[in-house]
Coordinates of C-alpha atoms and ligand atoms in Angstrom, one line a residue:
M254 CA 19.3 2.0 7.3
S255 CA 16.7 4.2 5.8
Q256 CA 17.2 7.2 3.5
E257 CA 15.5 10.4 4.7
F258 CA 13.6 12.9 2.6
D259 CA 11.3 15.9 3.2
L260 CA 9.0 14.5 0.5
V261 CA 8.5 11.1 -1.0
V262 CA 6.1 10.7 -3.9
I263 CA 4.9 7.2 -4.8
G264 CA 4.1 7.1 -8.5
G265 CA 5.7 9.1 -11.4
G266 CA 2.7 9.8 -13.6
P267 CA 1.5 13.3 -14.4
G268 CA 0.3 13.6 -10.8
G269 CA 3.4 12.3 -9.1
Y270 CA 6.2 13.6 -11.3
V271 CA 4.7 17.2 -11.3
A272 CA 4.4 17.0 -7.5
A273 CA 8.0 15.9 -7.2
I274 CA 9.4 18.6 -9.5
R275 CA 7.3 21.3 -7.7
G276 CA 8.4 20.0 -4.3
A277 CA 12.1 20.1 -5.3
Q278 CA 11.6 23.6 -6.8
L279 CA 10.3 24.7 -3.5
G280 CA 13.4 23.5 -1.7
L281 CA 12.2 20.1 -0.4
K282 CA 14.6 17.2 -0.5
T283 CA 12.4 15.0 -2.7
A284 CA 12.3 11.4 -4.0
C285 CA 9.9 9.7 -6.4
V286 CA 9.4 6.0 -6.2
E287 CA 8.3 4.5 -9.6
K288 CA 8.0 0.9 -10.5
W289 CA 7.4 1.1 -14.3
T290 CA 10.2 -0.7 -16.0
S291 CA 11.4 -0.5 -19.7
D292 CA 12.4 -3.5 -21.8
K293 CA 15.9 -2.7 -20.7
E294 CA 14.9 -2.9 -17.1
A295 CA 15.3 0.9 -16.6
P296 CA 12.8 3.0 -14.7
V297 CA 10.2 4.8 -16.8
L298 CA 8.5 8.0 -15.7
G299 CA 5.2 9.5 -17.1
G300 CA 2.8 6.9 -15.9
T301 CA -0.4 5.9 -17.8
C302 CA -0.6 9.3 -19.5
L303 CA 2.8 9.4 -21.2
N304 CA 3.2 5.7 -21.8
V305 CA -0.2 4.2 -22.6
G306 CA -2.7 7.0 -22.4
C307 CA -3.0 10.7 -23.4
I308 CA 0.2 11.0 -25.5
P309 CA 0.2 7.7 -27.5
S310 CA -3.5 8.0 -28.2
K311 CA -3.1 11.6 -29.5
A312 CA -0.1 10.6 -31.6
L313 CA -2.3 7.9 -33.3
L314 CA -5.3 10.3 -33.6
D315 CA -3.0 12.9 -35.3
S316 CA -1.5 10.3 -37.7
T317 CA -4.9 8.9 -38.7
H318 CA -6.4 12.4 -39.0
K319 CA -3.7 13.3 -41.5
F320 CA -4.3 10.0 -43.3
H321 CA -8.0 10.7 -43.5
D322 CA -7.5 14.2 -44.8
A323 CA -5.0 13.0 -47.4
K324 CA -7.5 10.4 -48.5
H325 CA -10.8 12.4 -48.4
E326 CA -10.1 16.1 -48.1
F327 CA -7.0 17.0 -50.1
E328 CA -8.8 16.6 -53.5
E329 CA -11.2 19.4 -52.7
H330 CA -8.2 21.7 -52.0
G331 CA -6.9 20.8 -55.4
I332 CA -4.1 18.5 -54.1
S333 CA -3.6 15.2 -55.8
T334 CA -1.6 12.6 -54.0
G335 CA -2.0 9.3 -56.0
E336 CA -3.0 6.4 -53.9
V337 CA -2.7 7.0 -50.1
S338 CA -1.7 4.2 -47.8
M339 CA -0.9 3.7 -44.2
D340 CA 2.2 1.9 -42.9
V341 CA 0.9 0.9 -39.4
A342 CA 4.4 -0.1 -38.2
A343 CA 5.7 3.3 -39.1
M344 CA 2.8 5.0 -37.4
M345 CA 3.5 2.9 -34.3
A346 CA 7.2 3.7 -34.4
R347 CA 6.5 7.4 -34.6
K348 CA 4.2 7.1 -31.6
N349 CA 6.8 5.1 -29.6
T350 CA 9.5 7.8 -30.4
I351 CA 7.2 10.5 -29.1
V352 CA 6.6 8.5 -25.9
N353 CA 10.3 7.8 -25.4
N354 CA 11.3 11.4 -25.9
L355 CA 8.7 12.6 -23.4
T356 CA 9.4 10.0 -20.7
M357 CA 13.2 10.6 -21.0
G358 CA 12.4 14.4 -20.9
V359 CA 10.7 13.9 -17.5
A360 CA 13.8 11.9 -16.3
G361 CA 15.9 14.9 -17.4
L362 CA 13.7 17.3 -15.5
F363 CA 14.1 15.1 -12.4
K364 CA 17.9 15.4 -12.7
A365 CA 17.8 19.2 -13.4
N366 CA 15.6 19.8 -10.4
G367 CA 17.5 17.4 -8.1
V368 CA 14.6 14.9 -7.6
T369 CA 15.9 11.4 -6.6
L370 CA 14.3 8.7 -8.7
I371 CA 14.0 5.4 -6.8
H372 CA 13.1 2.4 -9.0
G373 CA 10.8 -0.1 -7.3
T374 CA 7.4 -0.7 -5.8
G375 CA 6.6 1.6 -2.9
Q376 CA 4.4 0.6 0.1
L377 CA 3.4 3.1 2.7
Q378 CA 3.9 1.9 6.3
K379 CA 3.0 3.6 9.6
D380 CA 4.5 7.1 10.4
R381 CA 5.5 7.9 6.8
V382 CA 8.0 5.1 6.4
I383 CA 8.0 3.7 2.8
K384 CA 9.2 0.2 2.0
V385 CA 10.6 -0.1 -1.5
T386 CA 10.8 -3.5 -3.2
A387 CA 13.1 -3.5 -6.2
A388 CA 12.6 -5.8 -9.3
D389 CA 15.1 -8.3 -7.9
G390 CA 13.1 -8.6 -4.7
S391 CA 15.6 -6.6 -2.5
E392 CA 14.0 -4.2 0.0
S393 CA 14.9 -0.8 1.3
Q394 CA 13.3 1.9 3.5
L395 CA 12.7 5.6 3.1
K396 CA 11.5 8.0 5.8
A397 CA 9.6 11.0 4.7
G398 CA 8.5 14.3 6.3
S399 CA 5.5 14.2 3.9
V400 CA 4.2 11.6 1.5
I401 CA 2.2 12.0 -1.7
L402 CA 0.4 8.8 -3.0
A403 CA 0.1 9.1 -6.8
A404 CA -0.3 5.5 -7.9
G405 CA -2.9 6.2 -10.6
S406 CA -5.5 3.8 -12.0
V407 CA -5.8 0.6 -14.1
P408 CA -8.5 -0.5 -16.5
I409 CA -11.6 -2.3 -15.2
N410 CA -12.0 -5.8 -16.5
I411 CA -15.4 -7.4 -16.8
P412 CA -16.0 -11.1 -16.3
P413 CA -17.8 -11.6 -19.7
A414 CA -14.8 -10.2 -21.6
P415 CA -11.5 -11.5 -20.2
L416 CA -8.4 -10.2 -22.1
V417 CA -6.9 -12.6 -24.6
E418 CA -3.5 -11.6 -26.0
D419 CA -3.8 -9.5 -29.2
I420 CA -7.5 -10.2 -29.6
V421 CA -9.4 -9.0 -26.6
V422 CA -7.4 -6.0 -25.4
D423 CA -7.6 -3.0 -23.0
N424 CA -6.2 0.5 -23.8
V425 CA -2.6 -0.8 -23.8
G426 CA -3.4 -3.3 -26.6
A427 CA -5.6 -0.9 -28.4
L428 CA -2.7 1.5 -28.8
S429 CA -0.4 -1.2 -30.3
L430 CA -2.4 -3.3 -32.8
S431 CA 0.0 -4.4 -35.5
E432 CA -2.5 -4.3 -38.3
V433 CA -5.9 -2.7 -39.1
P434 CA -8.7 -5.0 -37.9
K435 CA -11.4 -5.4 -40.5
R436 CA -14.1 -5.8 -37.8
L437 CA -13.4 -4.0 -34.6
G438 CA -15.7 -4.3 -31.6
I439 CA -15.4 -1.9 -28.6
I440 CA -17.1 -2.4 -25.3
G441 CA -17.9 1.0 -23.8
A442 CA -18.9 4.3 -25.6
G443 CA -16.8 6.4 -23.2
V444 CA -13.7 8.5 -23.9
I445 CA -11.3 5.7 -24.7
G446 CA -13.9 3.8 -26.8
L447 CA -14.6 6.9 -29.0
E448 CA -11.0 7.9 -29.3
M449 CA -9.6 4.5 -30.2
G450 CA -12.7 3.7 -32.3
T451 CA -11.9 6.9 -34.3
V452 CA -8.3 5.9 -34.8
W453 CA -9.0 2.5 -36.2
Q454 CA -12.1 3.5 -38.1
R455 CA -10.1 6.2 -40.0
L456 CA -7.8 3.4 -41.1
G457 CA -10.6 1.3 -42.5
S458 CA -12.0 -0.8 -39.6
D459 CA -15.7 -1.4 -39.4
V460 CA -16.3 -0.2 -35.8
V461 CA -19.2 -1.4 -33.6
V462 CA -19.3 0.2 -30.1
L463 CA -21.4 -1.7 -27.6
E464 CA -22.6 0.6 -24.8
A465 CA -24.5 -0.9 -21.8
M466 CA -26.3 2.4 -21.0
D467 CA -29.3 3.5 -23.1
T468 CA -27.9 7.1 -23.3
F469 CA -24.9 8.3 -25.2
L470 CA -22.3 10.3 -23.3
G471 CA -24.9 10.6 -20.5
T472 CA -23.1 13.2 -18.4
T473 CA -22.4 15.7 -21.1
D474 CA -24.6 18.5 -22.3
K475 CA -27.5 17.1 -24.3
D476 CA -27.0 19.4 -27.3
L477 CA -23.3 18.2 -27.4
S478 CA -24.0 14.5 -27.1
K479 CA -26.8 14.7 -29.7
E480 CA -24.6 16.5 -32.2
A481 CA -21.7 14.1 -31.5
A482 CA -23.9 11.0 -32.0
K483 CA -25.1 12.4 -35.3
I484 CA -21.6 13.2 -36.6
L485 CA -20.0 9.9 -35.4
K486 CA -22.8 8.0 -37.0
K487 CA -22.3 9.9 -40.3
Q488 CA -18.6 8.9 -40.1
G489 CA -19.7 5.3 -40.0
M490 CA -19.3 4.5 -36.3
N491 CA -22.0 2.0 -35.3
I492 CA -22.8 2.9 -31.7
R493 CA -25.3 0.5 -30.1
L494 CA -26.9 1.7 -26.9
G495 CA -28.4 -0.6 -24.3
A496 CA -26.1 -3.4 -25.5
L497 CA -25.0 -5.6 -22.6
V498 CA -22.1 -8.0 -23.4
T499 CA -22.9 -11.3 -21.7
G500 CA -20.0 -13.4 -22.9
T501 CA -17.1 -13.6 -25.3
Q502 CA -15.3 -16.6 -27.0
V503 CA -12.1 -16.5 -29.0
V504 CA -12.1 -19.1 -31.7
N505 CA -9.7 -19.2 -34.7
N506 CA -8.3 -15.7 -34.3
E507 CA -11.7 -14.0 -34.0
V508 CA -13.9 -13.2 -31.1
K509 CA -17.6 -13.9 -30.8
V510 CA -19.4 -11.5 -28.6
A511 CA -22.8 -12.4 -27.1
V512 CA -24.9 -9.3 -26.6
K513 CA -28.2 -8.8 -24.8
K514 CA -30.0 -5.9 -26.6
A515 CA -32.2 -3.2 -25.1
D516 CA -35.4 -4.9 -26.4
G517 CA -34.4 -8.1 -24.5
D518 CA -33.3 -10.1 -27.6
S519 CA -29.8 -11.6 -27.8
E520 CA -27.4 -11.7 -30.7
T521 CA -23.8 -12.8 -31.4
L522 CA -21.4 -10.5 -33.2
T523 CA -18.0 -11.5 -34.6
F524 CA -15.0 -9.3 -34.6
D525 CA -11.3 -9.6 -35.4
K526 CA -10.3 -7.5 -32.4
L527 CA -12.3 -6.4 -29.3
I528 CA -11.3 -3.4 -27.1
V529 CA -12.6 -3.4 -23.6
A530 CA -13.0 0.2 -22.4
V531 CA -15.5 0.2 -19.6
G532 CA -13.8 2.6 -17.2
R533 CA -10.8 2.6 -14.9
K534 CA -10.4 2.0 -11.2
P535 CA -7.9 3.4 -8.6
Y536 CA -4.7 1.4 -8.3
T537 CA -4.1 0.7 -4.6
E538 CA -2.9 -2.9 -4.8
G539 CA 0.0 -3.4 -2.4
L540 CA 0.3 0.4 -1.9
L541 CA -0.7 0.5 1.8
S542 CA 0.3 -1.6 4.8
A543 CA -2.5 -2.6 7.1
D544 CA -1.3 0.1 9.7
S545 CA -0.6 2.9 7.2
G546 CA -3.6 4.9 8.6
V547 CA -4.8 5.8 5.0
V548 CA -8.5 5.0 4.5
L549 CA -10.2 4.0 1.3
D550 CA -13.7 5.2 0.4
E551 CA -16.6 2.9 -0.5
R552 CA -15.6 2.9 -4.2
G553 CA -11.9 2.0 -3.5
F554 CA -10.5 5.6 -3.9
V555 CA -8.1 6.9 -1.3
H556 CA -10.2 9.1 1.0
V557 CA -9.0 12.7 0.9
N558 CA -10.3 16.2 1.8
L559 CA -10.6 19.1 -0.5
R560 CA -6.8 19.7 -0.3
C561 CA -6.0 16.0 -1.0
K562 CA -5.0 15.2 2.7
T563 CA -5.6 11.6 3.6
D564 CA -6.6 10.3 7.1
A565 CA -2.9 9.6 7.9
P566 CA -0.9 12.6 9.2
G567 CA 1.4 14.1 6.6
V568 CA 0.1 11.8 3.9
Y569 CA -1.6 13.2 0.8
A570 CA -3.0 11.5 -2.3
I571 CA -3.6 12.9 -5.8
G572 CA -4.7 12.1 -9.3
D573 CA -6.7 9.0 -10.5
I574 CA -6.3 7.4 -7.1
V575 CA -8.6 10.0 -5.5
R576 CA -12.1 11.3 -6.2
G577 CA -12.8 13.6 -9.2
P578 CA -12.3 13.2 -12.9
M579 CA -9.5 10.9 -14.1
L580 CA -7.7 13.4 -16.1
A581 CA -3.9 14.2 -16.4
H582 CA -4.3 17.9 -15.9
K583 CA -6.4 17.4 -12.8
A584 CA -3.7 15.0 -11.4
S585 CA -0.9 17.6 -12.2
E586 CA -2.8 20.5 -10.6
E587 CA -3.4 18.4 -7.5
G588 CA 0.3 17.6 -7.5
M589 CA 1.3 21.3 -7.6
M590 CA -1.3 22.2 -5.0
V591 CA -0.1 19.6 -2.5
A592 CA 3.6 20.3 -3.0
D593 CA 2.8 24.0 -2.3
I594 CA 0.9 23.1 0.9
I595 CA 3.7 20.8 2.1
A596 CA 6.2 23.6 1.5
G597 CA 4.1 25.9 3.7
H598 CA 2.2 27.9 1.0
K599 CA -1.5 28.4 0.6
A600 CA -3.1 26.6 -2.4
L601 CA -6.5 25.4 -3.6
I602 CA -7.9 24.0 -6.8
N603 CA -11.1 25.3 -8.4
Y604 CA -12.6 21.9 -9.2
D605 CA -15.5 23.7 -11.0
C606 CA -13.1 24.9 -13.8
I607 CA -11.6 21.6 -15.0
P608 CA -11.9 21.2 -18.7
W609 CA -12.8 17.9 -20.4
V610 CA -11.8 17.0 -24.0
I611 CA -12.7 14.0 -26.2
Y612 CA -10.3 14.0 -29.2
T613 CA -12.5 12.6 -31.9
H614 CA -13.0 14.8 -35.0
P615 CA -14.6 17.1 -34.5
E616 CA -13.3 17.4 -30.9
M617 CA -15.6 17.8 -28.0
A618 CA -14.7 20.0 -25.1
W619 CA -16.5 21.4 -22.1
V620 CA -16.1 23.2 -18.8
G621 CA -18.5 24.0 -16.0
K622 CA -22.1 22.8 -15.8
T623 CA -24.5 21.5 -18.5
E624 CA -27.8 23.1 -19.3
Q625 CA -29.6 20.1 -17.8
E626 CA -27.6 20.2 -14.5
L627 CA -28.3 23.9 -14.1
K628 CA -32.0 23.5 -14.8
A629 CA -32.2 20.6 -12.4
E630 CA -30.6 22.9 -9.7
G631 CA -33.3 25.6 -10.5
V632 CA -30.7 28.1 -11.8
E633 CA -32.2 30.6 -14.2
I634 CA -29.9 30.6 -17.3
K635 CA -29.3 32.3 -20.7
V636 CA -27.8 30.3 -23.5
G637 CA -25.8 31.6 -26.5
K638 CA -25.0 29.2 -29.3
F639 CA -23.0 29.8 -32.4
P640 CA -22.5 27.2 -35.2
F641 CA -19.1 26.8 -36.9
A642 CA -21.0 26.7 -40.2
A643 CA -21.3 30.5 -39.9
S644 CA -17.5 31.0 -39.1
G645 CA -15.4 32.2 -42.0
R646 CA -12.3 30.5 -40.6
A647 CA -14.1 27.2 -40.2
M648 CA -15.3 27.5 -43.9
A649 CA -11.7 28.3 -45.0
A650 CA -10.6 25.1 -43.2
N651 CA -13.4 23.0 -44.6
D652 CA -14.3 22.2 -41.0
T653 CA -17.7 23.6 -40.3
Q654 CA -19.3 20.9 -38.1
G655 CA -20.4 21.7 -34.6
F656 CA -21.0 24.8 -32.4
V657 CA -20.0 26.7 -29.3
K658 CA -22.6 26.8 -26.5
L659 CA -22.1 29.3 -23.7
I660 CA -24.3 29.3 -20.6
A661 CA -24.6 32.3 -18.3
D662 CA -26.6 33.0 -15.2
A663 CA -29.8 34.9 -16.2
Q664 CA -29.5 37.3 -13.2
T665 CA -25.7 38.0 -13.0
D666 CA -24.6 37.1 -16.5
R667 CA -21.7 35.1 -15.0
I668 CA -20.5 32.3 -17.3
L669 CA -21.5 28.9 -15.8
G670 CA -20.6 26.5 -18.6
C671 CA -19.2 26.2 -22.1
H672 CA -19.7 23.2 -24.4
I673 CA -17.9 23.0 -27.7
I674 CA -18.0 20.5 -30.5
G675 CA -15.8 21.5 -33.5
G676 CA -12.3 21.5 -34.9
N677 CA -9.7 22.5 -32.3
A678 CA -12.2 22.4 -29.5
S679 CA -9.4 21.2 -27.2
E680 CA -7.6 24.6 -27.7
L681 CA -10.7 26.8 -27.8
I682 CA -12.0 25.6 -24.4
A683 CA -9.1 27.2 -22.6
Q684 CA -10.6 30.6 -23.3
A685 CA -13.8 29.6 -21.5
V686 CA -11.8 28.1 -18.7
I687 CA -9.8 31.3 -18.2
A688 CA -13.0 33.4 -18.4
M689 CA -14.7 31.2 -15.8
E690 CA -11.6 31.1 -13.5
F691 CA -11.7 34.9 -13.6
G692 CA -15.4 35.0 -12.8
S693 CA -16.2 36.7 -16.2
S694 CA -19.7 37.5 -17.4
A695 CA -20.8 36.7 -20.9
E696 CA -20.7 40.4 -21.6
D697 CA -17.0 40.5 -20.7
L698 CA -16.3 38.0 -23.5
A699 CA -18.7 39.9 -25.8
L700 CA -16.7 43.1 -25.2
T701 CA -13.3 41.3 -25.9
V702 CA -11.6 41.7 -29.3
F703 CA -11.0 38.4 -31.0
A704 CA -8.7 38.0 -34.1
H705 CA -10.4 37.6 -37.5
P706 CA -10.6 35.2 -39.0
S707 CA -10.2 32.6 -36.2
L708 CA -12.2 29.8 -34.7
S709 CA -12.2 31.7 -31.4
E710 CA -14.6 34.2 -33.0
A711 CA -17.3 31.5 -32.4
I712 CA -16.8 32.0 -28.7
H713 CA -17.2 35.7 -29.1
E714 CA -20.3 35.2 -31.2
A715 CA -21.7 32.7 -28.6
A716 CA -21.1 35.3 -25.9
L717 CA -22.9 37.9 -28.0
A718 CA -25.7 35.4 -28.6
V719 CA -26.3 35.0 -24.9
D720 CA -28.2 38.3 -25.2
G721 CA -29.4 37.5 -28.7
H722 CA -27.0 39.8 -30.4
A723 CA -24.7 37.6 -32.5
I724 CA -23.6 39.4 -35.6
H725 CA -23.1 36.5 -38.1
M726 CA -26.3 34.7 -37.2
A727 CA -30.0 35.7 -37.3
N728 CA -30.8 37.4 -34.0
R729 CA -33.6 36.7 -31.7
K730 CA -33.7 40.2 -30.1
K731 CA -33.5 43.8 -31.1
R732 CA -30.6 45.6 -29.4
K733 CA -31.7 48.2 -26.8
Ligands
LIG114 P1 -0.8 7.4 -13.6 O1 -0.6 8.2 -14.8 O2 -1.6 6.1 -13.7 O3 0.6 7.1 -12.9 C1 0.7 6.4 -11.8 C2 2.1 5.9 -11.7 O4 2.3 5.3 -10.4 C3 2.4 4.8 -12.7 O5 3.6 5.1 -13.4 C4 2.6 3.5 -11.9 O6 3.6 2.6 -12.4 C5 3.1 4.1 -10.6 N1 2.8 3.2 -9.4 C6 1.6 2.7 -9.1 N2 1.7 2.0 -7.9 C7 3.0 2.2 -7.5 C8 3.8 1.7 -6.4 N3 3.2 1.0 -5.4 N4 5.1 2.0 -6.3 C9 5.7 2.7 -7.3 N5 5.1 3.2 -8.4 C10 3.8 2.9 -8.5 N6 -6.3 12.3 -19.5 C11 -6.3 13.5 -20.0 O7 -6.3 14.5 -19.3 N7 -6.2 13.7 -21.4 C12 -6.1 12.7 -22.3 O8 -6.1 12.9 -23.5 C13 -6.2 11.4 -21.8 N8 -6.1 10.3 -22.6 C14 -6.1 9.1 -22.1 C15 -6.0 8.0 -23.0 C16 -6.0 6.7 -22.5 C17 -6.0 5.5 -23.5 C18 -6.0 6.5 -21.1 C19 -6.0 5.1 -20.5 C20 -6.0 7.5 -20.2 C21 -6.1 8.8 -20.7 N9 -6.2 9.9 -19.8 C22 -6.2 11.2 -20.3 C23 -6.2 9.8 -18.4 C24 -4.8 10.0 -17.8 O9 -3.9 9.1 -18.3 C25 -4.8 9.8 -16.3 O10 -5.9 10.7 -15.7 C26 -3.5 10.2 -15.6 O11 -2.5 9.5 -16.2 C27 -3.5 10.1 -14.1 O12 -2.3 10.4 -13.6 P2 -1.8 9.8 -12.2 O13 -0.4 10.5 -12.0 O14 -2.8 10.0 -11.2 O15 -1.6 8.3 -12.5
LIG115 P1 -15.5 5.9 -19.4 O1 -16.0 6.0 -18.0 O2 -15.2 7.2 -20.1 O3 -16.5 5.1 -20.3 C1 -16.8 3.8 -20.1 C2 -18.1 3.5 -20.8 O4 -18.3 2.1 -20.7 C3 -19.3 4.2 -20.2 O5 -20.1 4.8 -21.2 C4 -20.0 3.0 -19.5 O6 -21.4 3.2 -19.5 C5 -19.7 1.9 -20.4 N1 -19.7 0.6 -19.8 C6 -19.4 0.2 -18.5 N2 -19.6 -1.1 -18.3 C7 -20.0 -1.6 -19.5 C8 -20.4 -2.9 -19.9 N3 -20.3 -4.0 -19.1 N4 -20.8 -3.1 -21.2 C9 -20.9 -2.0 -22.1 N5 -20.6 -0.8 -21.7 C10 -20.1 -0.6 -20.4 O7 -14.2 5.0 -19.4 P2 -13.0 4.8 -20.4 O8 -13.4 5.1 -21.8 O9 -12.5 3.4 -20.1 O10 -11.9 5.8 -19.9 C11 -11.5 5.8 -18.6 C12 -11.1 7.2 -18.1 O11 -9.9 7.5 -18.7 C13 -12.1 8.2 -18.6 O12 -13.2 8.4 -17.8 C14 -11.2 9.5 -18.5 O13 -11.2 9.9 -17.2 C15 -9.8 8.9 -18.9 N6 -9.6 9.3 -20.3 C16 -9.6 10.6 -20.6 C17 -9.3 10.9 -22.0 C18 -9.4 12.3 -22.4 O14 -9.3 13.2 -21.5 N7 -9.4 12.7 -23.6 C19 -9.1 9.9 -22.9 C20 -9.2 8.6 -22.5 C21 -9.4 8.3 -21.2

């Protein structure tokens, strides 16, 4: 006999669990099928983000940032500490506690909202029937009015660098190293490569990042990627562009990596650990029966329309498993949108206003289009830029690297993009997101009152600079 629900969500990551909670809040009888299992064989909610992604990586970034400050910054403030050391096991234990608290918190939210958690692997069959296989192999069936597929993504493996336990690792292994590797290699200068490279470099690893492309952070605004490359290099990160890994070999607890360089020469590098971070792919393995009616696109993502509807009636898909950026907040917003639609409400996401953050120090954050994209589209633009070196708050914090760059339409003054590299960029970017979401002009921001002293004033000044009228910077134009 099958259990019946208004809504069944497959996957309990930030896409799926948010969709399930929203569905239940809107009065739908909701179940969430999740296969993730703890050491104690209990179900674990939160998906990649809470367990092996956003949250544990930020916990390690925060711990190592504090360590770096204690070692290198405190003295200038007049603080003496004696010798500073890092207990890696304690750092990892703190990270694990945060992860446990958060995942248990989501389980608590399910209970509070009346979402039924079903532990097992879900497979969508025809006509919104879901087969669930439990860890012991037993099978059951659910019947749903609507289904949301939220199965997420998994790391891409490359044939020249197969994973080798504790030595050649993906993001899961990179978040759990038991000691600081002296020589750390990373394949891929993307988001994970830079964040995890930052963590281990702050603790003393010599980090070499091998990037196949000959451009650094190729899709970001050129001013931002140029500044980031300069700062990361100054911090000691060795980022090698045009470096193609052709093979790896683990011998005596170290890994030899064969690299073909941009100039065609080859070399072999030796590391104690190697992190493979070359991107992620949608996770559809076993998710769909042959007659489910759901179609995959040519890249393996579940095919959906703008409102995340698949080709099968009543079946939606959200998060990393569908097109668009692989970001937790994008997955969650899609989850809320789809639950709203299923409950009969109108909902739509503004995909032009999704912020990105890379949590190095300084952080990088952006929203909207880059200067290069807009110029290629033939849009006439005005650019306002303000350096944190001219910000009183940044000086007080000893954190003056980077800038805010605001791009507005030259005709309408509407804000089209904002690109920040600097301390707390992850928080600052929200102001540009809100402004863009509300269709603000640069002048709207320029006429807004910002607290002094604050890093946010750099956004105000960048908005003033769009028309050449920044106060704390030499101006290009005389005010009319
Ligand atoms: P997931 O979080 O992958 O969740 C999918 C869930 O579905 C999993 O729990 C899985 O067990 C379950 N599942 C899969 N198939 C089945 C099945 N057949 N039956 C039952 N259950 C199933 N994003 C950010 O926005 N900010 C960050 O700072 C950030 N940092 C990251 C750091 C790292 C190291 C990594 C790897 C990723 C990071 N991301 C970050 C990306 C973010 O984690 C993902 O975009 C997000 O988790 C996607 O959410 P999701 O719900 O689509 O999928
Ligand atoms: P990524 O797409 O960000 O970067 C992968 C990099 O690897 C690219 O620069 C690519 O050119 C390079 N690459 C690919 N194949 C290669 C090869 N064979 N040799 C050398 N370099 C190669 O992917 P990622 O860093 O694995 O992260 C995956 C996704 O997870 C991100 O795109 C992002 O969506 C998400 N994520 C987000 C955050 C965040 O929001 N702060 C943090 C971590 C991960």
